[in-house]
mmCIF file of C-alpha atoms in Angstrom:
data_model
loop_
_atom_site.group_PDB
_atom_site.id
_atom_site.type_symbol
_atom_site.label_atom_id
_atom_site.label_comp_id
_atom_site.label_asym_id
_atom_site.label_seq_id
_atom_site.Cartn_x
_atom_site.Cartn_y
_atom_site.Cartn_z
ATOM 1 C CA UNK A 1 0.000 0.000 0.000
ATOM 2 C CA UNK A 2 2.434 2.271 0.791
ATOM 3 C CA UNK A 3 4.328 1.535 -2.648
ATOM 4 C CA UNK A 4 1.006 2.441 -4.623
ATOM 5 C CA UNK A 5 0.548 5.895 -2.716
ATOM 6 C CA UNK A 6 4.481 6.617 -3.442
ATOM 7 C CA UNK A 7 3.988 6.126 -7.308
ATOM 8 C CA UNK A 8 0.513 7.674 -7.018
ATOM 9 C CA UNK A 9 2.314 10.695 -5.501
ATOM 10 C CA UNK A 10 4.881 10.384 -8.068
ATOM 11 C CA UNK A 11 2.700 10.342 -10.849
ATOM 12 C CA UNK A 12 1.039 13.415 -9.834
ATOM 13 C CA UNK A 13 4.046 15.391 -9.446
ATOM 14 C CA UNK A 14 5.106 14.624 -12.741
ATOM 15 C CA UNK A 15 2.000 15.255 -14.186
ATOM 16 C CA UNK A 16 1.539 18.811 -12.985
ATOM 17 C CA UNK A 17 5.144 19.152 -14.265
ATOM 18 C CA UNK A 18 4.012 17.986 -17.461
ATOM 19 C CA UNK A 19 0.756 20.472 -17.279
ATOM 20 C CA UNK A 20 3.255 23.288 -16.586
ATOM 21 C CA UNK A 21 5.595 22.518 -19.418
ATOM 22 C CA UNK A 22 3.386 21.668 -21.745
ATOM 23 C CA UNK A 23 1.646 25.004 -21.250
ATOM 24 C CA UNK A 24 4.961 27.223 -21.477
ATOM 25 C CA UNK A 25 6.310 25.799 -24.369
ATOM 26 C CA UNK A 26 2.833 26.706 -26.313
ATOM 27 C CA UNK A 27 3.737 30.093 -25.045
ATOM 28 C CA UNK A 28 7.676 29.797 -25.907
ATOM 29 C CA UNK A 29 6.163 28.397 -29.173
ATOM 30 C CA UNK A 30 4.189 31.018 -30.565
ATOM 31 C CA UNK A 31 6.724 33.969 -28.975
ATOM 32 C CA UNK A 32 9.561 32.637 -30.883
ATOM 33 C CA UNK A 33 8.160 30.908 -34.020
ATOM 34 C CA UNK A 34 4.552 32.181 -34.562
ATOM 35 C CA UNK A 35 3.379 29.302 -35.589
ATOM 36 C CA UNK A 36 3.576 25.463 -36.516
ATOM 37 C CA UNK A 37 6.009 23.897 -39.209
ATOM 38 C CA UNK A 38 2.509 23.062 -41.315
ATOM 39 C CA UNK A 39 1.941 26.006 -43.937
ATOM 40 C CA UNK A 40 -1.629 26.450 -42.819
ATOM 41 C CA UNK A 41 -2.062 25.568 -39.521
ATOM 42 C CA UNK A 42 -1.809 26.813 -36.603
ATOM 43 C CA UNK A 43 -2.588 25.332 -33.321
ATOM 44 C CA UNK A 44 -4.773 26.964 -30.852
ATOM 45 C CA UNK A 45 -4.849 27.631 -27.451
ATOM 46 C CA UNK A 46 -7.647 25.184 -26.788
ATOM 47 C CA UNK A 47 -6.632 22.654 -28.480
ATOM 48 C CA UNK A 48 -3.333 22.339 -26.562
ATOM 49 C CA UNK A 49 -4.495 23.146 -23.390
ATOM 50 C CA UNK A 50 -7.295 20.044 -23.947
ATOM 51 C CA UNK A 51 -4.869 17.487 -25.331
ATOM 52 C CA UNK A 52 -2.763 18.270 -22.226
ATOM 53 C CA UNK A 53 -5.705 17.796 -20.089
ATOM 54 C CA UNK A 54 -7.363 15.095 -21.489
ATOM 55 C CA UNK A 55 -3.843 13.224 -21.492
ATOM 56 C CA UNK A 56 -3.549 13.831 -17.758
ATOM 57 C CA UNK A 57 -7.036 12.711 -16.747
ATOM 58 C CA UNK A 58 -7.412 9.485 -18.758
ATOM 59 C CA UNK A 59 -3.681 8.515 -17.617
ATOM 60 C CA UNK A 60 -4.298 8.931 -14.109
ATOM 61 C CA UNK A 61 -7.378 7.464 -14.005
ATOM 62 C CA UNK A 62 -5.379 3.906 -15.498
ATOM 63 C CA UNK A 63 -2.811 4.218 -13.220
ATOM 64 C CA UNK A 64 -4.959 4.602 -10.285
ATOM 65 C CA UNK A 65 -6.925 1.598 -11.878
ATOM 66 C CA UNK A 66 -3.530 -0.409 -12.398
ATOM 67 C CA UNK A 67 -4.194 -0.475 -16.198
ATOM 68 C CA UNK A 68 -0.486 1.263 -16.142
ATOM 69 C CA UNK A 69 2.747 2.025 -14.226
ATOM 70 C CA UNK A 70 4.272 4.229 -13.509
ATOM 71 C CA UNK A 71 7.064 3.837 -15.783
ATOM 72 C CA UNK A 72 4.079 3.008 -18.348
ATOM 73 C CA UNK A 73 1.835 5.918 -17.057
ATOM 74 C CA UNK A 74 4.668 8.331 -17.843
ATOM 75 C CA UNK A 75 5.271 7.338 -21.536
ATOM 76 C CA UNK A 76 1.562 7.223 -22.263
ATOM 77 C CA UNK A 77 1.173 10.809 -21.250
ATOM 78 C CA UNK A 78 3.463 11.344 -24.249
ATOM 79 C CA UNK A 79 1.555 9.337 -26.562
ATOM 80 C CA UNK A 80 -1.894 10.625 -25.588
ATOM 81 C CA UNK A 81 -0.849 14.364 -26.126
ATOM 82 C CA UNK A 82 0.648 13.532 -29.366
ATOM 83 C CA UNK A 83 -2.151 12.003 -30.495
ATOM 84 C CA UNK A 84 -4.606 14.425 -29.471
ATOM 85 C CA UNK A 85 -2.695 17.188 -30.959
ATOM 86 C CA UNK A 86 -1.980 15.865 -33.979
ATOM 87 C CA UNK A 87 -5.992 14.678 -34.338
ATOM 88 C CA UNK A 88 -9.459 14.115 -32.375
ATOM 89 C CA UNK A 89 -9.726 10.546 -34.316
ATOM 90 C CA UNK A 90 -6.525 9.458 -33.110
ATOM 91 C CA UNK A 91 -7.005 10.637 -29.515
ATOM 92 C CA UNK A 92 -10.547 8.918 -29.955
ATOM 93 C CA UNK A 93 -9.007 5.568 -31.114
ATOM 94 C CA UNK A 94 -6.173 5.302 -28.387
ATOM 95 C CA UNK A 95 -9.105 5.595 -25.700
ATOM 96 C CA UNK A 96 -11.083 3.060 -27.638
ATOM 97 C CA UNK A 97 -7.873 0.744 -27.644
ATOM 98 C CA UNK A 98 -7.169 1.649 -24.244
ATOM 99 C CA UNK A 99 -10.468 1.367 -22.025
ATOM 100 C CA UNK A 100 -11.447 -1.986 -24.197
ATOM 101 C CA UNK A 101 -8.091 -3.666 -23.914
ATOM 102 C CA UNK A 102 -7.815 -3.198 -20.417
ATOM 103 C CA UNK A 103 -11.106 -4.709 -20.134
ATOM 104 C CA UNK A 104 -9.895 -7.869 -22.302
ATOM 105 C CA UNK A 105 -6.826 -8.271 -20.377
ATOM 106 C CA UNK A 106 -8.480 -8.465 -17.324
ATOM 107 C CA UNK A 107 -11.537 -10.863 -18.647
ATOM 108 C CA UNK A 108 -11.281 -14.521 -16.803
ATOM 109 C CA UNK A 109 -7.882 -14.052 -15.719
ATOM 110 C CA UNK A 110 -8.086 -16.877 -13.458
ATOM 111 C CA UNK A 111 -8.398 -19.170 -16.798
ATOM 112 C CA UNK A 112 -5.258 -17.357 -17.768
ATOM 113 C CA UNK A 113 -2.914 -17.521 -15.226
ATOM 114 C CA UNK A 114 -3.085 -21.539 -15.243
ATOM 115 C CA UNK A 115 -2.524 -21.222 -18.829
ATOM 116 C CA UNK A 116 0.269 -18.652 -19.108
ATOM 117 C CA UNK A 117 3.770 -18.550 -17.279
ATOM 118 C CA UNK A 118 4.049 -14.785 -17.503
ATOM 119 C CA UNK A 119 0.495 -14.056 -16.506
ATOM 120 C CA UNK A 120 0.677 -10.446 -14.189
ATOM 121 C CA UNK A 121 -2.944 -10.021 -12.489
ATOM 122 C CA UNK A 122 -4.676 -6.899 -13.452
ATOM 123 C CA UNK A 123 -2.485 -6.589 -17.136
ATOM 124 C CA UNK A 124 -0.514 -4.065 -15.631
ATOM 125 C CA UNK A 125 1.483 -2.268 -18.961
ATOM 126 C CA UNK A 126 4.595 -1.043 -18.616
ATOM 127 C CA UNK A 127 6.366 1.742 -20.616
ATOM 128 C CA UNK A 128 7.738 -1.465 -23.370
ATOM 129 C CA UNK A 129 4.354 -2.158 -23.475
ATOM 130 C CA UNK A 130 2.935 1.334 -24.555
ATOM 131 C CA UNK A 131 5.804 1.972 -26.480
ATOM 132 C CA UNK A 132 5.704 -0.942 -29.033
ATOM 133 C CA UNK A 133 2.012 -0.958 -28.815
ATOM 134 C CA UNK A 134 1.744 3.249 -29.338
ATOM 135 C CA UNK A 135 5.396 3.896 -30.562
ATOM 136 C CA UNK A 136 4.199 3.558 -34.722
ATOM 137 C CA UNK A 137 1.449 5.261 -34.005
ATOM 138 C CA UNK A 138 2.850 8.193 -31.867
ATOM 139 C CA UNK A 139 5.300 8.691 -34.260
ATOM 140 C CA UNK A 140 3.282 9.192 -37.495
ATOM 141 C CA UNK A 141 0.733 11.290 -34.974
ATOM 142 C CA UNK A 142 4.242 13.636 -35.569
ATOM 143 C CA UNK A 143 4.807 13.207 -38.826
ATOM 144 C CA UNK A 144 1.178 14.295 -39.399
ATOM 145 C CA UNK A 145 1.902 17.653 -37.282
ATOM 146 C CA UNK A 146 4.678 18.454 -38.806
ATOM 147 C CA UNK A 147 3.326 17.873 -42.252
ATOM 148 C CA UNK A 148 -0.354 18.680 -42.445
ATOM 149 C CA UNK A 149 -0.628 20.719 -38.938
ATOM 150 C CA UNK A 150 -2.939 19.796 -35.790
ATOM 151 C CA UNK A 151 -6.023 19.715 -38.312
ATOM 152 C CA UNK A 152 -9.133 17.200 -38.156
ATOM 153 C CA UNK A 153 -9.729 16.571 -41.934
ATOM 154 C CA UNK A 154 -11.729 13.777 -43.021
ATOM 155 C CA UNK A 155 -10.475 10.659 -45.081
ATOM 156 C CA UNK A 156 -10.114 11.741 -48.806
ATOM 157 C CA UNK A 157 -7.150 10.678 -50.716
ATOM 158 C CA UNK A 158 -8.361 12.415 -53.875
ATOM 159 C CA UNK A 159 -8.053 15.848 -52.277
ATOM 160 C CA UNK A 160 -5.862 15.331 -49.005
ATOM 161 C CA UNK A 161 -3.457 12.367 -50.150
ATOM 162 C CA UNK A 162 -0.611 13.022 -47.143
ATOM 163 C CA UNK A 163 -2.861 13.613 -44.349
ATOM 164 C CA UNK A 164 -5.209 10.005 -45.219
ATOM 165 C CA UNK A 165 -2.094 8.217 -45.408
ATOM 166 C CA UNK A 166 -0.898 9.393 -42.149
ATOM 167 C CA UNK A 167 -4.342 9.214 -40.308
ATOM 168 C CA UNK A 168 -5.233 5.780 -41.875
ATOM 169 C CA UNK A 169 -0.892 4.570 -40.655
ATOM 170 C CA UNK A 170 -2.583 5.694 -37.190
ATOM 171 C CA UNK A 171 -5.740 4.104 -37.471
ATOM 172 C CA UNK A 172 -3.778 1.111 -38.870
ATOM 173 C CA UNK A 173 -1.234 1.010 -36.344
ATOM 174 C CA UNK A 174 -3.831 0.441 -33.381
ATOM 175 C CA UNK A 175 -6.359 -1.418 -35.028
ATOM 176 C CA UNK A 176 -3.911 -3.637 -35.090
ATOM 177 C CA UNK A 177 -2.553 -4.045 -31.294
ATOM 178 C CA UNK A 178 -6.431 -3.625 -30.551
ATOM 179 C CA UNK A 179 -7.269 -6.530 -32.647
ATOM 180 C CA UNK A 180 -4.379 -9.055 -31.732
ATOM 181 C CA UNK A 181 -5.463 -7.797 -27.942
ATOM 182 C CA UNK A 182 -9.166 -8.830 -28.706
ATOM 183 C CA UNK A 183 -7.586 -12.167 -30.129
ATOM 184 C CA UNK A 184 -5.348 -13.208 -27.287
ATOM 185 C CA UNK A 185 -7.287 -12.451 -24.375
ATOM 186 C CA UNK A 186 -10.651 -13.454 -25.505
ATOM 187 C CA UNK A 187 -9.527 -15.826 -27.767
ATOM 188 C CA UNK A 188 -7.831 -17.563 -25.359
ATOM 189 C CA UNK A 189 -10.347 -18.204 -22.691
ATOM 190 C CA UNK A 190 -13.183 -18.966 -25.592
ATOM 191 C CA UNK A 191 -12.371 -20.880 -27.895
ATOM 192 C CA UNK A 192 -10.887 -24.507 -27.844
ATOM 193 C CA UNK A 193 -7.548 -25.980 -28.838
ATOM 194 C CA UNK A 194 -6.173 -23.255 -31.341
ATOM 195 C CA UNK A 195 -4.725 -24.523 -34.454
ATOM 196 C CA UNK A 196 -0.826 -23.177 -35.300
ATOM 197 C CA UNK A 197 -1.126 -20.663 -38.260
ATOM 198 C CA UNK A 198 1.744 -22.046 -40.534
ATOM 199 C CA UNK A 199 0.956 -26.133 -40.193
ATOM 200 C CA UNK A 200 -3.003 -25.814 -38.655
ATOM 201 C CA UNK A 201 -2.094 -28.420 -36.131
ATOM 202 C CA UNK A 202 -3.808 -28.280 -32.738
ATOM 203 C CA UNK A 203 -1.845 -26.811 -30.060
ATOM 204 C CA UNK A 204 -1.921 -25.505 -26.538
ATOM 205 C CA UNK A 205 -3.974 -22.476 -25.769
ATOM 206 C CA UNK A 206 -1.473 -19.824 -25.466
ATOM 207 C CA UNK A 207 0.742 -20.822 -27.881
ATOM 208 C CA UNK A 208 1.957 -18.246 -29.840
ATOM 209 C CA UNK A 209 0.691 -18.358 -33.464
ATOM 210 C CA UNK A 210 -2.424 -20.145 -32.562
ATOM 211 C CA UNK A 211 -5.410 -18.815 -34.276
ATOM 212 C CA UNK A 212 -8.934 -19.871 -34.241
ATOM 213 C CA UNK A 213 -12.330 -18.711 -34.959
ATOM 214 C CA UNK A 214 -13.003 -16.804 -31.938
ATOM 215 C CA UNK A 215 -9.741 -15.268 -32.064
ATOM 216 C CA UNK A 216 -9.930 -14.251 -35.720
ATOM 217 C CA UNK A 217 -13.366 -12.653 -34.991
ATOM 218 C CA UNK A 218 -12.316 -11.278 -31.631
ATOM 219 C CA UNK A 219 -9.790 -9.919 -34.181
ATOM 220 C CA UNK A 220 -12.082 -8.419 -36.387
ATOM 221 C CA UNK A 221 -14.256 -6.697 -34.298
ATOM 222 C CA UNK A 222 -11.719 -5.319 -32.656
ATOM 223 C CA UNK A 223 -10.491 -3.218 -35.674
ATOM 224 C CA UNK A 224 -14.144 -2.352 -36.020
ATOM 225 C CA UNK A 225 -14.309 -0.808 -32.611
ATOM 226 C CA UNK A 226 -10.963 1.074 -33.793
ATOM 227 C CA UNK A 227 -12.320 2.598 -37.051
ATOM 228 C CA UNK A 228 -15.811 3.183 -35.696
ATOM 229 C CA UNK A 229 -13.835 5.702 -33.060
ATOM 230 C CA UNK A 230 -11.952 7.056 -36.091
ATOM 231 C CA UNK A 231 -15.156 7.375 -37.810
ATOM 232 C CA UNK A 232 -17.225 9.325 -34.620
ATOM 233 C CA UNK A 233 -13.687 11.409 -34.291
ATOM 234 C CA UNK A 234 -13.753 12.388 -38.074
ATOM 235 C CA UNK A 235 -17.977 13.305 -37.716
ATOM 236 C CA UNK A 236 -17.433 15.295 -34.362
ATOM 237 C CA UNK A 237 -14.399 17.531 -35.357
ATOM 238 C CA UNK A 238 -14.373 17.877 -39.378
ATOM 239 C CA UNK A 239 -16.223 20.941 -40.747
ATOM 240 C CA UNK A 240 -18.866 19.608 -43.052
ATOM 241 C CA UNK A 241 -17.525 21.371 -45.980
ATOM 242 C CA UNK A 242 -14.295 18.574 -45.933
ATOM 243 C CA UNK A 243 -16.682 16.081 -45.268
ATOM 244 C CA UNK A 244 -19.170 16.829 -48.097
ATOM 245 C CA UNK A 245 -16.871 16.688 -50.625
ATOM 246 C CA UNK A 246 -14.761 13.467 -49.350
ATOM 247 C CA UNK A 247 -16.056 10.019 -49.939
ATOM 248 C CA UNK A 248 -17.803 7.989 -47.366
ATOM 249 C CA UNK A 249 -16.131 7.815 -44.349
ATOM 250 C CA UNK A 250 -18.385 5.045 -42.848
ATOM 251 C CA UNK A 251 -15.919 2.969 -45.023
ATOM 252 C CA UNK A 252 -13.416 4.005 -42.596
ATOM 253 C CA UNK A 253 -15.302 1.660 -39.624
ATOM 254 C CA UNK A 254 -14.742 -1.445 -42.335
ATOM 255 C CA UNK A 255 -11.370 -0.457 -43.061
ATOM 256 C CA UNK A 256 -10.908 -0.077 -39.157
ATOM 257 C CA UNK A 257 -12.155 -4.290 -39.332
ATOM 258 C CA UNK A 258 -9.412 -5.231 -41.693
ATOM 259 C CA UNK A 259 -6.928 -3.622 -39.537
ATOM 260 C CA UNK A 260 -7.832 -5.620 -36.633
ATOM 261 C CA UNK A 261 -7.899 -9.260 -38.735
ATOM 262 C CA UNK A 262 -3.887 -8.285 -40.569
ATOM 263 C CA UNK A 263 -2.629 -6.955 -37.625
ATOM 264 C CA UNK A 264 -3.778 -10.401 -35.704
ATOM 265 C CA UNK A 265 -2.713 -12.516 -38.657
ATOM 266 C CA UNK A 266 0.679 -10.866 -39.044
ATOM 267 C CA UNK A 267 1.169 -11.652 -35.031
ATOM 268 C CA UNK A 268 0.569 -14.999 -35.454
ATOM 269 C CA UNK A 269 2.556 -15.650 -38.372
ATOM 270 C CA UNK A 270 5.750 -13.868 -36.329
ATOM 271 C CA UNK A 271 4.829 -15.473 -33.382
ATOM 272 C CA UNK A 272 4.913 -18.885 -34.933
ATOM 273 C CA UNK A 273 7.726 -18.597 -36.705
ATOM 274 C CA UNK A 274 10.213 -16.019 -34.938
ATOM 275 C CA UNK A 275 8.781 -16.520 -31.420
ATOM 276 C CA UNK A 276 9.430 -19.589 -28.861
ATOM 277 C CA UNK A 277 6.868 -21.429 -27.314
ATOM 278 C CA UNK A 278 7.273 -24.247 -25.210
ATOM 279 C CA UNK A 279 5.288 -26.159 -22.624
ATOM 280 C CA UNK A 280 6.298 -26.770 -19.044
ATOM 281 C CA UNK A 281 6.312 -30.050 -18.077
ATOM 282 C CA UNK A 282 6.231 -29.778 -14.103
ATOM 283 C CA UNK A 283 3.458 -26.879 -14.353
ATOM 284 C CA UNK A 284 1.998 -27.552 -17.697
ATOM 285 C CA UNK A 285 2.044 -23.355 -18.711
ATOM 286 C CA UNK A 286 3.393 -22.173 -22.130
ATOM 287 C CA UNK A 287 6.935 -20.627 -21.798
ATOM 288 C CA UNK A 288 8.615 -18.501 -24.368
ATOM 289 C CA UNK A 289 12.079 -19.349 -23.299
ATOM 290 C CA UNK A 290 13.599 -22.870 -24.145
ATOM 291 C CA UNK A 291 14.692 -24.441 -20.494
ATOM 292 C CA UNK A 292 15.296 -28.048 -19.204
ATOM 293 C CA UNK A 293 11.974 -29.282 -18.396
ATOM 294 C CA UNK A 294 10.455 -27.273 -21.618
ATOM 295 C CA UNK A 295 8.739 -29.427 -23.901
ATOM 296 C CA UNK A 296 9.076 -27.493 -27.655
ATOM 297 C CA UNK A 297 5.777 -26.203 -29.617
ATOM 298 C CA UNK A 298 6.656 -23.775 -32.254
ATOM 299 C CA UNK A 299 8.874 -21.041 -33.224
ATOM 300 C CA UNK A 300 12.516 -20.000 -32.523
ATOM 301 C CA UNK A 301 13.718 -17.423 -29.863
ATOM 302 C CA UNK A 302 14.571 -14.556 -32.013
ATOM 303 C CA UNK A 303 11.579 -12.308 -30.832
ATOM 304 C CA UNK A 304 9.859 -11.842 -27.656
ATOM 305 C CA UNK A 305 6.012 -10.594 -27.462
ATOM 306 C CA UNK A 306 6.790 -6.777 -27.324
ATOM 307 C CA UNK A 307 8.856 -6.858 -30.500
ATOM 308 C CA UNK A 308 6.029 -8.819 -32.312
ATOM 309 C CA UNK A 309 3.767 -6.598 -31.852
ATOM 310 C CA UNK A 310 5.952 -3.524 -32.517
ATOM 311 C CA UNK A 311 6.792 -5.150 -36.061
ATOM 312 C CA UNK A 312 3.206 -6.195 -36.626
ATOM 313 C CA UNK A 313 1.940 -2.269 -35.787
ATOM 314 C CA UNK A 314 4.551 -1.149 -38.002
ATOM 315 C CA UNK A 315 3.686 -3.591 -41.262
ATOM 316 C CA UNK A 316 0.322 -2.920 -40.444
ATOM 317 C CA UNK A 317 0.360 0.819 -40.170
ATOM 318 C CA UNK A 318 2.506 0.838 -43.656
ATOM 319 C CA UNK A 319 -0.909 -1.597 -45.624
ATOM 320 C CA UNK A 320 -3.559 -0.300 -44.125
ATOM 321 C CA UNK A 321 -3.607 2.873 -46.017
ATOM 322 C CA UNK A 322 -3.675 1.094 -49.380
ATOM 323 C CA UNK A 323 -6.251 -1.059 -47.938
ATOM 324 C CA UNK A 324 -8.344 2.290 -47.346
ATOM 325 C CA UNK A 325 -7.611 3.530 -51.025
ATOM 326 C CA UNK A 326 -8.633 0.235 -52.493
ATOM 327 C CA UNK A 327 -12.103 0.666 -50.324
ATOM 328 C CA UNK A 328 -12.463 3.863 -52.325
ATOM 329 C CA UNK A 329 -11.456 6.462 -49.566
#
């Protein structure tokens, strides 16, 4: 108890620190440069102020509910600013990913802690966590200030090429780590013996690579969740002159779907391949690191969980925006 009120005290220091840095270099900002790098746009007090806020509230409130760490708490005040600033969709997609997967995580954990060697109650994330799950992301959040401005435009590669590339790289990016969540943690506790992705033999639940129909569809509606909050984002904050003359953007929630399903499928496919699984004899859990005692599954130890699903973010991010073109965006 008196660990938690340390880093709860910790967290708040560094949070107001945050506030009051965040807030003087807006001033510093405009003082010395008058502006953003974008041609166009400019940011506005409001809409700093808020993403500093918002980014402060939502963090707290998961560290206080042990969704985060500290050291994970800290790095996601990063990503959540950068996200809001850059766009409303993307802030309202990281909340989506982040109240839903910490709901996943923590669904029938007693199931998965007999199942898993690794298991930590409550899912706490650390900062490896956010970072490979919001690192892609974050960082094309800053290539889209830098290159199109903090601006909420709607989806429309016809008349705003850059700035749907970027947004869909966002979307992309979480869909996926939203839909391989959705997969792993409800997959695991629903469905049956999963079958490995590269032979389809039946293997352990846990193993890494194992797919099944649950999972796939845990996937998929996963993504959905993600581009229906890219979708609301786009409808709340784009002026309806952008969004009359843009295509559909309810295409955006299907495209949000695929995300989910490729991100999953490209996890698998590294995790069965470049990842180690192995079964405990003694305890009967699945291991990711080859030991006496460690029956072999699947997969070789070249990767380990947070570097699978930084490189499946990343490939996703990098598809997903041809995926949206094809769908007519």
């Amino acid at each position: 108890m008196k660990g938690s009120n340390t880093s709860s005290a910790f967290l708040s220091l560094i949070s107001l620190t945050f506030v009051i840095c965040s807030l003087f270099t807006f001033v510093g900002k405009n003082l010395v440069l008058g502006g953003w790098t974008a041609d166009t746009s400019k940011i506005s007090p409001l809409r700093w102020v808020a993403s500093t806020a918002v980014s402060v509230i939502v963090v707290s409130w998961g560290h206080k509910r042990r969704s985060l760490s500290t050291s994970g708490a800290l790095l996601a005040l990063l990503v959540g600013f950068c996200l809001t600033l850059a766009h409303y969709s993307f802030f309202f997609c990281l909340i989506a990913f982040f109240f839903t997967s910490s709901k996943a995580t923590k669904y029938r954990q007693d199931i998965k802690s007999k199942i898993e060697d690794d298991f930590k109650e409550g899912g706490q994330r650390n900062w490896l966590q956010v970072l490979c799950n919001g690192g892609m992301a974050t960082e094309l959040a800053l290539l889209y200030l830098l290159d199109v401005g903090s601006s909420d435009l709607p989806v429309d590669f016809r008349h705003n090429y850059r700035a749907s590339w970027l947004g869909m790289g966002v979307m992309g990016a979480i869909a996926c780590c939203n839909g391989d969540t959705w997969a792993s943690e409800l997959g695991t506790v629903l469905a049956s013996e999963p079958r490995l992705i590269t032979t389809l033999k039946k293997v352990p639940r846990g193993t890494n690579g194992g797919v099944s129909i649950a999972g796939l569809l845990a996937s998929y509606f996963g993504g959905l969740l993600i581009g229906a909050a890219y979708w609301v984002g786009v409808f709340l904050s784009a002026s309806s002159g952008d969004i009359s003359r843009a295509p559909e953007q309810w295409k955006i929630v299907l495209v949000g779907g695929f995300g989910g399903l490729l991100g999953s499928l490209l996890d698998s496919l590294l995790g069965a391949t470049l990842q180690y699984s192995g079964k405990d004899v003694k305890t009967g859990k699945i291991v990711e690191v080859a030991r006496l005692g460690v029956s072999r599954i699947s997969g070789k130890m070249i990767l380990d969980n947070h570097s699978v699903n930084l490189i499946s973010s990343i490939l996703t991010a990098l598809m997903l925006p041809k995926i949206a073109l094809l769908c007519g965006l």
